[in-house]
Short mmCIF file of C-alpha atoms in Angstrom, two decimals:
data_model
loop_
_atom_site.label_atom_id
_atom_site.label_comp_id
_atom_site.label_asym_id
_atom_site.label_seq_id
_atom_site.Cartn_x
_atom_site.Cartn_y
_atom_site.Cartn_z
CA MET A 1 -200.06 -133.43 115.62
CA GLU A 2 -198.39 -130.17 116.69
CA LYS A 3 -200.68 -128.18 114.41
CA GLU A 4 -203.69 -129.65 116.20
CA LEU A 5 -202.49 -129.14 119.80
CA ASN A 6 -204.64 -126.06 120.48
CA LYS A 7 -207.69 -127.96 119.30
CA HIS A 8 -206.72 -131.03 121.35
CA TYR A 9 -206.37 -129.10 124.60
CA GLN A 10 -209.58 -127.20 123.95
CA GLU A 11 -211.43 -130.49 123.57
CA GLN A 12 -209.90 -131.81 126.82
CA ASP A 13 -210.81 -128.60 128.61
CA THR A 14 -214.39 -128.84 127.38
CA LYS A 15 -214.56 -132.42 128.60
CA TYR A 16 -213.10 -132.00 132.09
CA TYR A 17 -213.18 -128.37 133.26
CA LEU A 18 -216.27 -126.70 134.71
CA GLN A 19 -217.59 -124.73 131.75
CA THR A 20 -217.66 -121.27 133.28
CA PHE A 21 -215.02 -119.63 131.06
CA LYS A 22 -215.73 -118.93 127.41
CA ARG A 23 -212.09 -119.32 126.47
CA TYR A 24 -210.25 -118.39 123.32
CA PRO A 25 -209.00 -121.54 121.57
CA LEU A 26 -205.38 -120.99 122.60
CA THR A 27 -203.28 -123.06 124.98
CA LEU A 28 -200.39 -120.88 126.09
CA SER A 29 -197.21 -122.69 127.06
CA ARG A 30 -194.48 -120.09 127.54
CA GLY A 31 -194.01 -116.40 128.26
CA SER A 32 -191.19 -113.88 128.32
CA GLY A 33 -191.63 -110.16 128.87
CA ALA A 34 -194.66 -109.01 126.90
CA HIS A 35 -194.65 -112.08 124.66
CA VAL A 36 -196.36 -115.46 124.98
CA TRP A 37 -196.31 -118.57 122.82
CA ASP A 38 -198.98 -121.21 122.33
CA VAL A 39 -198.42 -124.97 122.15
CA GLU A 40 -198.16 -124.79 118.37
CA GLY A 41 -195.34 -122.26 118.54
CA ASN A 42 -197.35 -119.17 117.56
CA GLU A 43 -196.14 -115.94 119.19
CA TYR A 44 -198.35 -113.16 120.58
CA ILE A 45 -197.87 -109.74 122.13
CA ASP A 46 -199.75 -109.78 125.43
CA MET A 47 -201.77 -106.59 125.88
CA ILE A 48 -203.99 -107.99 128.66
CA GLY A 49 -201.26 -109.27 130.97
CA GLY A 50 -203.31 -111.94 132.72
CA ILE A 51 -205.94 -109.23 133.39
CA ALA A 52 -203.54 -106.68 134.92
CA VAL A 53 -201.51 -109.31 136.79
CA ASN A 54 -198.22 -109.49 134.88
CA CYS A 55 -197.12 -105.93 135.61
CA VAL A 56 -193.41 -106.73 135.18
CA GLY A 57 -193.99 -109.08 132.26
CA HIS A 58 -193.89 -112.84 132.02
CA CYS A 59 -191.13 -114.64 133.89
CA HIS A 60 -189.12 -111.59 134.92
CA PRO A 61 -185.69 -112.93 136.00
CA LYS A 62 -185.83 -111.21 139.40
CA VAL A 63 -189.29 -112.62 140.21
CA VAL A 64 -188.37 -116.09 138.91
CA GLY A 65 -185.17 -116.03 140.96
CA ALA A 66 -187.02 -115.02 144.12
CA ILE A 67 -189.58 -117.81 143.64
CA GLN A 68 -186.87 -120.41 142.97
CA GLN A 69 -184.83 -119.39 146.00
CA GLN A 70 -187.84 -119.32 148.33
CA ALA A 71 -189.23 -122.59 146.97
CA GLU A 72 -186.08 -124.44 147.92
CA THR A 73 -186.00 -122.80 151.37
CA LEU A 74 -189.55 -122.63 152.77
CA ILE A 75 -192.86 -122.63 150.87
CA HIS A 76 -195.64 -122.71 153.46
CA ILE A 77 -195.97 -122.66 157.25
CA SER A 78 -199.50 -121.33 158.02
CA ASN A 79 -200.12 -118.12 159.95
CA PHE A 80 -199.50 -119.72 163.32
CA TYR A 81 -195.92 -118.61 162.76
CA LEU A 82 -194.02 -115.68 161.30
CA SER A 83 -191.97 -115.70 158.12
CA GLU A 84 -189.33 -113.19 157.10
CA PRO A 85 -190.83 -112.53 153.62
CA GLN A 86 -194.26 -111.76 155.11
CA VAL A 87 -192.83 -109.40 157.73
CA ARG A 88 -190.75 -107.59 155.09
CA LEU A 89 -193.70 -107.30 152.68
CA SER A 90 -195.99 -106.05 155.46
CA GLU A 91 -193.56 -103.28 156.31
CA LYS A 92 -193.05 -102.39 152.64
CA LEU A 93 -196.76 -102.10 151.82
CA VAL A 94 -197.57 -100.11 154.95
CA ARG A 95 -194.75 -97.69 154.13
CA LEU A 96 -195.76 -97.33 150.48
CA SER A 97 -199.49 -96.96 151.14
CA GLY A 98 -199.47 -94.67 154.15
CA LEU A 99 -201.95 -97.00 155.86
CA ASP A 100 -201.22 -98.75 159.15
CA ARG A 101 -202.04 -102.47 158.93
CA VAL A 102 -202.06 -105.22 156.33
CA PHE A 103 -203.73 -108.62 156.04
CA PHE A 104 -202.80 -111.04 153.26
CA ALA A 105 -205.27 -113.15 151.29
CA ASN A 106 -205.06 -115.24 148.12
CA SER A 107 -207.15 -113.22 145.68
CA GLY A 108 -208.95 -109.98 145.03
CA ALA A 109 -212.35 -111.28 146.05
CA GLU A 110 -210.95 -112.51 149.37
CA SER A 111 -209.36 -109.11 149.93
CA VAL A 112 -212.70 -107.38 149.39
CA GLU A 113 -214.44 -109.84 151.71
CA GLY A 114 -211.83 -109.05 154.35
CA ALA A 115 -212.27 -105.32 153.83
CA MET A 116 -216.03 -105.59 154.25
CA LYS A 117 -215.61 -107.60 157.45
CA ILE A 118 -213.28 -104.99 158.94
CA ALA A 119 -215.68 -102.20 157.93
CA ARG A 120 -218.69 -103.94 159.45
CA LYS A 121 -216.83 -104.79 162.66
CA TYR A 122 -215.85 -101.13 163.02
CA ALA A 123 -219.40 -99.96 162.31
CA HIS A 124 -220.87 -102.38 164.84
CA SER A 125 -218.37 -101.17 167.44
CA LYS A 126 -219.90 -97.72 166.96
CA GLY A 127 -223.47 -98.98 167.26
CA LYS A 128 -224.18 -98.75 163.52
CA GLY A 129 -225.58 -101.25 161.03
CA GLY A 130 -223.65 -103.08 158.35
CA ASP A 131 -225.02 -101.70 155.07
CA ILE A 132 -222.53 -101.26 152.23
CA ILE A 133 -222.89 -98.96 149.23
CA SER A 134 -221.20 -99.80 145.93
CA PHE A 135 -221.43 -98.31 142.43
CA GLU A 136 -223.10 -99.32 139.20
CA ASN A 137 -220.81 -101.13 136.74
CA SER A 138 -218.46 -102.05 139.57
CA PHE A 139 -216.67 -105.37 139.92
CA HIS A 140 -215.30 -106.56 143.25
CA GLY A 141 -215.17 -110.33 142.78
CA ARG A 142 -217.32 -113.44 142.32
CA THR A 143 -218.01 -114.67 145.84
CA LEU A 144 -221.62 -114.33 147.00
CA ALA A 145 -220.93 -111.14 148.96
CA THR A 146 -218.85 -109.53 146.21
CA ILE A 147 -221.39 -110.25 143.46
CA ALA A 148 -223.97 -108.61 145.74
CA THR A 149 -221.98 -105.38 145.22
CA GLY A 150 -221.82 -105.74 141.42
CA LYS A 151 -223.70 -106.19 138.19
CA GLN A 152 -227.13 -107.85 138.20
CA GLN A 153 -226.16 -110.18 135.36
CA MET A 154 -223.53 -111.76 137.62
CA GLN A 155 -226.13 -112.28 140.38
CA LYS A 156 -228.64 -114.18 138.27
CA GLY A 157 -229.27 -117.70 139.56
CA PHE A 158 -227.31 -117.30 142.80
CA GLY A 159 -229.97 -116.05 145.18
CA PRO A 160 -230.66 -115.52 147.90
CA LEU A 161 -227.73 -113.11 148.03
CA PRO A 162 -226.39 -111.66 151.28
CA GLY A 163 -228.33 -108.57 152.34
CA GLY A 164 -227.21 -105.08 153.20
CA PHE A 165 -225.90 -104.02 149.78
CA THR A 166 -227.05 -101.04 147.68
CA GLN A 167 -225.77 -99.68 144.37
CA VAL A 168 -225.76 -96.09 143.13
CA PRO A 169 -224.58 -94.46 139.89
CA PHE A 170 -220.81 -93.91 139.56
CA ASN A 171 -219.53 -90.35 140.07
CA ASP A 172 -222.90 -89.26 141.53
CA MET A 173 -222.56 -87.72 144.99
CA ASP A 174 -226.25 -86.81 145.22
CA ALA A 175 -227.15 -90.48 144.78
CA VAL A 176 -224.75 -91.44 147.58
CA ARG A 177 -226.32 -88.92 149.95
CA LYS A 178 -229.83 -90.16 149.16
CA VAL A 179 -229.19 -93.79 150.13
CA ALA A 180 -226.62 -93.41 152.92
CA GLY A 181 -228.00 -93.51 156.45
CA LYS A 182 -227.29 -94.38 160.05
CA ASN A 183 -226.87 -98.05 159.17
CA THR A 184 -224.31 -97.45 156.41
CA ALA A 185 -221.06 -99.11 157.43
CA ALA A 186 -219.00 -98.58 154.28
CA ILE A 187 -218.80 -97.29 150.75
CA ILE A 188 -216.64 -99.29 148.35
CA ILE A 189 -215.34 -97.87 145.08
CA GLU A 190 -212.82 -98.62 142.35
CA PRO A 191 -211.01 -95.32 141.65
CA ILE A 192 -210.95 -96.59 138.07
CA GLN A 193 -213.54 -99.22 137.21
CA GLY A 194 -211.94 -102.09 135.32
CA GLU A 195 -214.55 -104.64 134.23
CA GLY A 196 -217.07 -101.81 133.93
CA GLY A 197 -215.18 -100.32 130.99
CA ILE A 198 -212.26 -98.28 132.42
CA ASN A 199 -214.40 -95.56 133.99
CA VAL A 200 -212.38 -92.97 135.91
CA ALA A 201 -213.75 -91.43 139.10
CA GLY A 202 -213.74 -87.62 139.10
CA LYS A 203 -211.35 -85.85 141.47
CA GLU A 204 -214.04 -83.58 142.91
CA PHE A 205 -216.33 -86.57 143.41
CA MET A 206 -213.64 -88.48 145.31
CA GLU A 207 -212.90 -85.47 147.50
CA GLU A 208 -216.60 -85.03 148.29
CA LEU A 209 -216.95 -88.74 148.97
CA ARG A 210 -214.09 -88.64 151.47
CA ALA A 211 -215.54 -85.59 153.21
CA PHE A 212 -218.99 -87.20 153.39
CA CYS A 213 -217.58 -90.40 154.89
CA ASN A 214 -215.72 -88.33 157.48
CA GLU A 215 -218.92 -86.49 158.42
CA GLN A 216 -220.98 -89.68 158.72
CA ASP A 217 -218.24 -91.93 160.14
CA ILE A 218 -218.60 -94.27 157.15
CA VAL A 219 -215.66 -96.48 156.23
CA LEU A 220 -214.33 -95.63 152.76
CA ILE A 221 -212.90 -98.63 150.89
CA PHE A 222 -210.82 -98.24 147.72
CA ASP A 223 -210.68 -101.38 145.59
CA GLU A 224 -207.31 -101.04 143.84
CA ILE A 225 -207.09 -104.66 142.80
CA GLN A 226 -206.86 -103.74 139.11
CA CYS A 227 -205.74 -100.11 139.20
CA GLY A 228 -203.12 -100.44 141.95
CA MET A 229 -199.43 -101.43 141.88
CA GLY A 230 -198.21 -98.88 139.34
CA ARG A 231 -200.80 -99.63 136.67
CA THR A 232 -201.97 -95.99 136.41
CA GLY A 233 -198.52 -94.40 136.66
CA ARG A 234 -198.71 -94.06 140.45
CA MET A 235 -198.08 -96.87 142.90
CA PHE A 236 -201.74 -96.58 143.91
CA ALA A 237 -204.51 -94.83 141.96
CA LYS A 238 -205.54 -92.96 145.11
CA GLU A 239 -202.47 -90.78 144.62
CA HIS A 240 -204.11 -89.16 141.58
CA TYR A 241 -206.80 -87.79 143.88
CA GLY A 242 -204.96 -86.85 147.06
CA VAL A 243 -207.65 -88.81 148.90
CA GLU A 244 -206.92 -91.46 151.52
CA PRO A 245 -209.25 -94.42 152.09
CA ASP A 246 -209.78 -96.13 155.42
CA ILE A 247 -209.23 -99.49 153.72
CA MET A 248 -207.59 -100.41 150.42
CA THR A 249 -207.62 -103.79 148.68
CA LEU A 250 -204.89 -105.13 146.41
CA ALA A 251 -204.27 -108.31 144.39
CA LYS A 252 -203.52 -108.96 140.70
CA SER A 253 -200.15 -107.23 140.08
CA LEU A 254 -199.15 -107.53 143.73
CA GLY A 255 -197.52 -110.92 143.15
CA GLY A 256 -196.27 -110.42 139.60
CA GLY A 257 -198.15 -113.57 138.59
CA VAL A 258 -198.56 -115.59 141.80
CA PRO A 259 -201.88 -115.47 143.71
CA ILE A 260 -201.78 -112.96 146.55
CA GLY A 261 -204.22 -110.36 147.84
CA ALA A 262 -203.92 -107.75 150.56
CA VAL A 263 -206.18 -105.63 152.74
CA LEU A 264 -204.56 -102.42 154.00
CA SER A 265 -206.33 -100.40 156.70
CA ASN A 266 -205.79 -97.40 158.94
CA GLU A 267 -205.49 -97.75 162.69
CA LYS A 268 -208.98 -96.32 163.30
CA VAL A 269 -210.79 -99.22 161.67
CA SER A 270 -208.09 -101.81 162.36
CA SER A 271 -208.53 -101.32 166.10
CA ALA A 272 -211.99 -102.91 165.88
CA ILE A 273 -210.49 -106.29 164.94
CA GLU A 274 -209.80 -108.76 167.72
CA PHE A 275 -207.92 -112.05 167.79
CA GLY A 276 -209.82 -114.68 165.82
CA ASP A 277 -212.03 -112.25 163.87
CA HIS A 278 -210.48 -113.20 160.54
CA GLY A 279 -207.95 -115.66 159.20
CA THR A 280 -206.46 -117.56 156.29
CA THR A 281 -204.49 -120.76 155.74
CA PHE A 282 -202.52 -119.86 152.62
CA GLY A 283 -202.64 -116.07 152.69
CA GLY A 284 -199.23 -114.41 152.75
CA ASN A 285 -197.17 -117.58 152.76
CA PRO A 286 -193.39 -117.27 152.28
CA LEU A 287 -193.46 -118.14 148.56
CA VAL A 288 -195.98 -115.52 147.43
CA CYS A 289 -194.52 -112.83 149.70
CA ALA A 290 -191.05 -113.42 148.24
CA ALA A 291 -192.52 -113.05 144.73
CA SER A 292 -194.33 -109.87 145.74
CA LEU A 293 -191.21 -108.31 147.25
CA ALA A 294 -189.31 -109.03 144.04
CA THR A 295 -192.12 -107.54 141.95
CA LEU A 296 -192.05 -104.33 144.00
CA GLU A 297 -188.27 -104.13 143.59
CA VAL A 298 -188.64 -104.37 139.82
CA LEU A 299 -191.33 -101.66 139.78
CA GLU A 300 -188.96 -99.34 141.63
CA GLU A 301 -185.61 -100.28 140.07
CA GLU A 302 -186.87 -100.15 136.47
CA ASN A 303 -188.85 -96.94 137.04
CA LEU A 304 -191.98 -98.64 135.76
CA LEU A 305 -194.42 -96.07 137.16
CA GLN A 306 -192.97 -93.40 134.90
CA GLN A 307 -192.93 -95.89 132.03
CA ALA A 308 -196.62 -96.60 132.60
CA THR A 309 -197.40 -92.89 132.44
CA GLU A 310 -195.38 -92.24 129.29
CA LYS A 311 -196.40 -95.36 127.40
CA GLY A 312 -200.05 -94.90 128.31
CA GLU A 313 -200.01 -91.36 126.95
CA TRP A 314 -198.24 -92.59 123.79
CA ILE A 315 -200.91 -95.26 123.20
CA ARG A 316 -203.77 -92.79 123.69
CA LEU A 317 -202.19 -90.34 121.26
CA GLN A 318 -201.60 -93.08 118.67
CA ILE A 319 -205.21 -94.27 118.86
CA ALA A 320 -206.55 -90.72 118.67
CA ALA A 321 -204.34 -90.07 115.63
CA MET A 322 -205.99 -92.97 113.80
CA ASP A 323 -209.05 -90.72 113.63
CA ASN A 324 -211.31 -93.75 113.41
CA LYS A 325 -214.94 -92.63 113.39
CA SER A 326 -216.04 -95.67 115.39
CA VAL A 327 -213.99 -94.57 118.44
CA LYS A 328 -216.31 -92.84 120.92
CA GLU A 329 -213.91 -92.24 123.80
CA ILE A 330 -210.43 -93.18 125.05
CA ARG A 331 -210.34 -93.52 128.85
CA GLY A 332 -207.98 -94.43 131.64
CA LYS A 333 -204.68 -93.53 133.24
CA GLY A 334 -201.23 -94.95 132.63
CA LEU A 335 -201.40 -98.42 131.15
CA MET A 336 -204.99 -99.00 132.20
CA ILE A 337 -206.71 -98.06 128.96
CA GLY A 338 -210.24 -98.47 127.66
CA VAL A 339 -211.24 -97.55 124.11
CA GLU A 340 -214.99 -97.28 123.69
CA PHE A 341 -216.31 -98.03 120.20
CA ASP A 342 -219.75 -97.78 118.65
CA PHE A 343 -219.80 -101.56 118.14
CA GLU A 344 -219.27 -104.75 120.17
CA THR A 345 -215.52 -105.29 120.55
CA LYS A 346 -215.29 -109.10 120.76
CA PRO A 347 -214.88 -109.43 116.95
CA LEU A 348 -212.11 -106.81 117.11
CA VAL A 349 -210.30 -108.78 119.83
CA GLN A 350 -210.68 -111.96 117.77
CA LYS A 351 -209.19 -110.28 114.70
CA MET A 352 -206.28 -108.87 116.74
CA MET A 353 -205.57 -112.34 118.15
CA GLU A 354 -205.43 -113.75 114.63
CA LYS A 355 -202.78 -111.12 113.91
CA GLY A 356 -200.69 -111.92 116.99
CA VAL A 357 -201.97 -109.51 119.66
CA LEU A 358 -203.93 -110.53 122.77
CA ALA A 359 -206.38 -107.90 124.05
CA ASN A 360 -209.70 -107.91 125.88
CA ALA A 361 -213.29 -106.86 125.26
CA THR A 362 -215.21 -105.62 128.30
CA ALA A 363 -218.48 -103.81 129.00
CA GLY A 364 -219.73 -104.79 125.56
CA ASN A 365 -218.12 -102.14 123.39
CA VAL A 366 -214.82 -101.37 125.16
CA LEU A 367 -211.38 -102.57 124.11
CA ARG A 368 -209.34 -102.98 127.30
CA LEU A 369 -205.54 -102.79 127.25
CA LEU A 370 -203.54 -103.79 130.35
CA PRO A 371 -200.04 -104.69 129.12
CA PRO A 372 -196.93 -105.26 131.23
CA LEU A 373 -195.55 -101.90 132.37
CA ASN A 374 -192.15 -102.72 130.86
CA ILE A 375 -193.46 -103.53 127.38
CA HIS A 376 -191.13 -102.21 124.67
CA TYR A 377 -192.15 -99.44 122.27
CA GLU A 378 -191.29 -101.76 119.39
CA ASP A 379 -194.06 -104.07 120.61
CA LEU A 380 -196.46 -101.17 121.10
CA GLU A 381 -195.84 -99.99 117.54
CA LYS A 382 -196.72 -103.46 116.28
CA VAL A 383 -199.85 -103.45 118.44
CA MET A 384 -200.98 -100.13 116.96
CA GLU A 385 -200.43 -101.48 113.44
CA VAL A 386 -202.49 -104.57 114.27
CA LEU A 387 -205.26 -102.48 115.86
CA LYS A 388 -205.48 -100.18 112.84
CA ASP A 389 -205.42 -103.09 110.39
CA SER A 390 -208.01 -105.03 112.41
CA LEU A 391 -210.34 -102.01 112.52
CA ASP A 392 -210.06 -101.75 108.76
CA LYS A 393 -210.87 -105.44 108.33
CA ILE A 394 -213.96 -105.86 110.49
#
């Protein structure tokens, strides 16, 4: 029976779960560091990390310990009251980010929704409209408002969508200037697009974007849900540009595996928010804040930002050295890596999985790698062997 467990759970999933995920036929049951095991005992090196969530690996002892201790003390109280973990995490994130205020949510999409509400409230307080500009190939979530900022294929069948959203080409300042106007409340951008194929914003473009938003009093939102929390070798990707947003969204790695999102904002835009303008039941409860604090401690104590920089450079050099003619471009920063090929990458990901490595195909022909920041070089060497062998096989 054990040999058929993956098949059994896949059949149960197909029977009972809303069929919105096209899952791989694996049921994972255990994780440690950069390794996971399925219900049949097969071991894999995890190079996708729960889609950039498991930044300190699976079941890091410090994060597990913090969750266990908090779970037996106080799990949830609602935001009618204060909790020590939330206060400590608020202070920590404000200090690290250089922004002034934080609001906690449960996911990335909720964080973006909160950011857009703050931006619109600020714009309305200045007598402006609520239009929001986003960029082609962006991804900010799957709620109705966040899909209105993203790809058309994700909007199909969900109309009518909320109004007031416009998209322009990425890294194109002329396009921004053409569509921005007196009713533009905000511009939202991923400094490095994740789902769109690991597309890196240019430094000059980001500087010009900040200057333009200053001139027009437009709120600049950085979506760092995937690229934040040390993933790119800096705590936040904005540090690569020397550009400060008015609002920044976080999630994914923020909790080291538990669901937590955050909206960070400067005092200028935060001052537009009044009591009752926004809220959440679960957001920032004691359990997730304790996990997040532990995750941040690990990032700092184990020097994982430097590790992300060094390991990311090592991976890019190794892939370049393969001199595979099908590789068109290697993009990204730190351990947020996209390898663009001249073919669809899903068969490559399938072949790598068969050889014990979990990776991800995105944007059609891009192999996306988002491993834990503390992954060992021994594992990375195995991954490179599997990648090279898989490329030879397909």
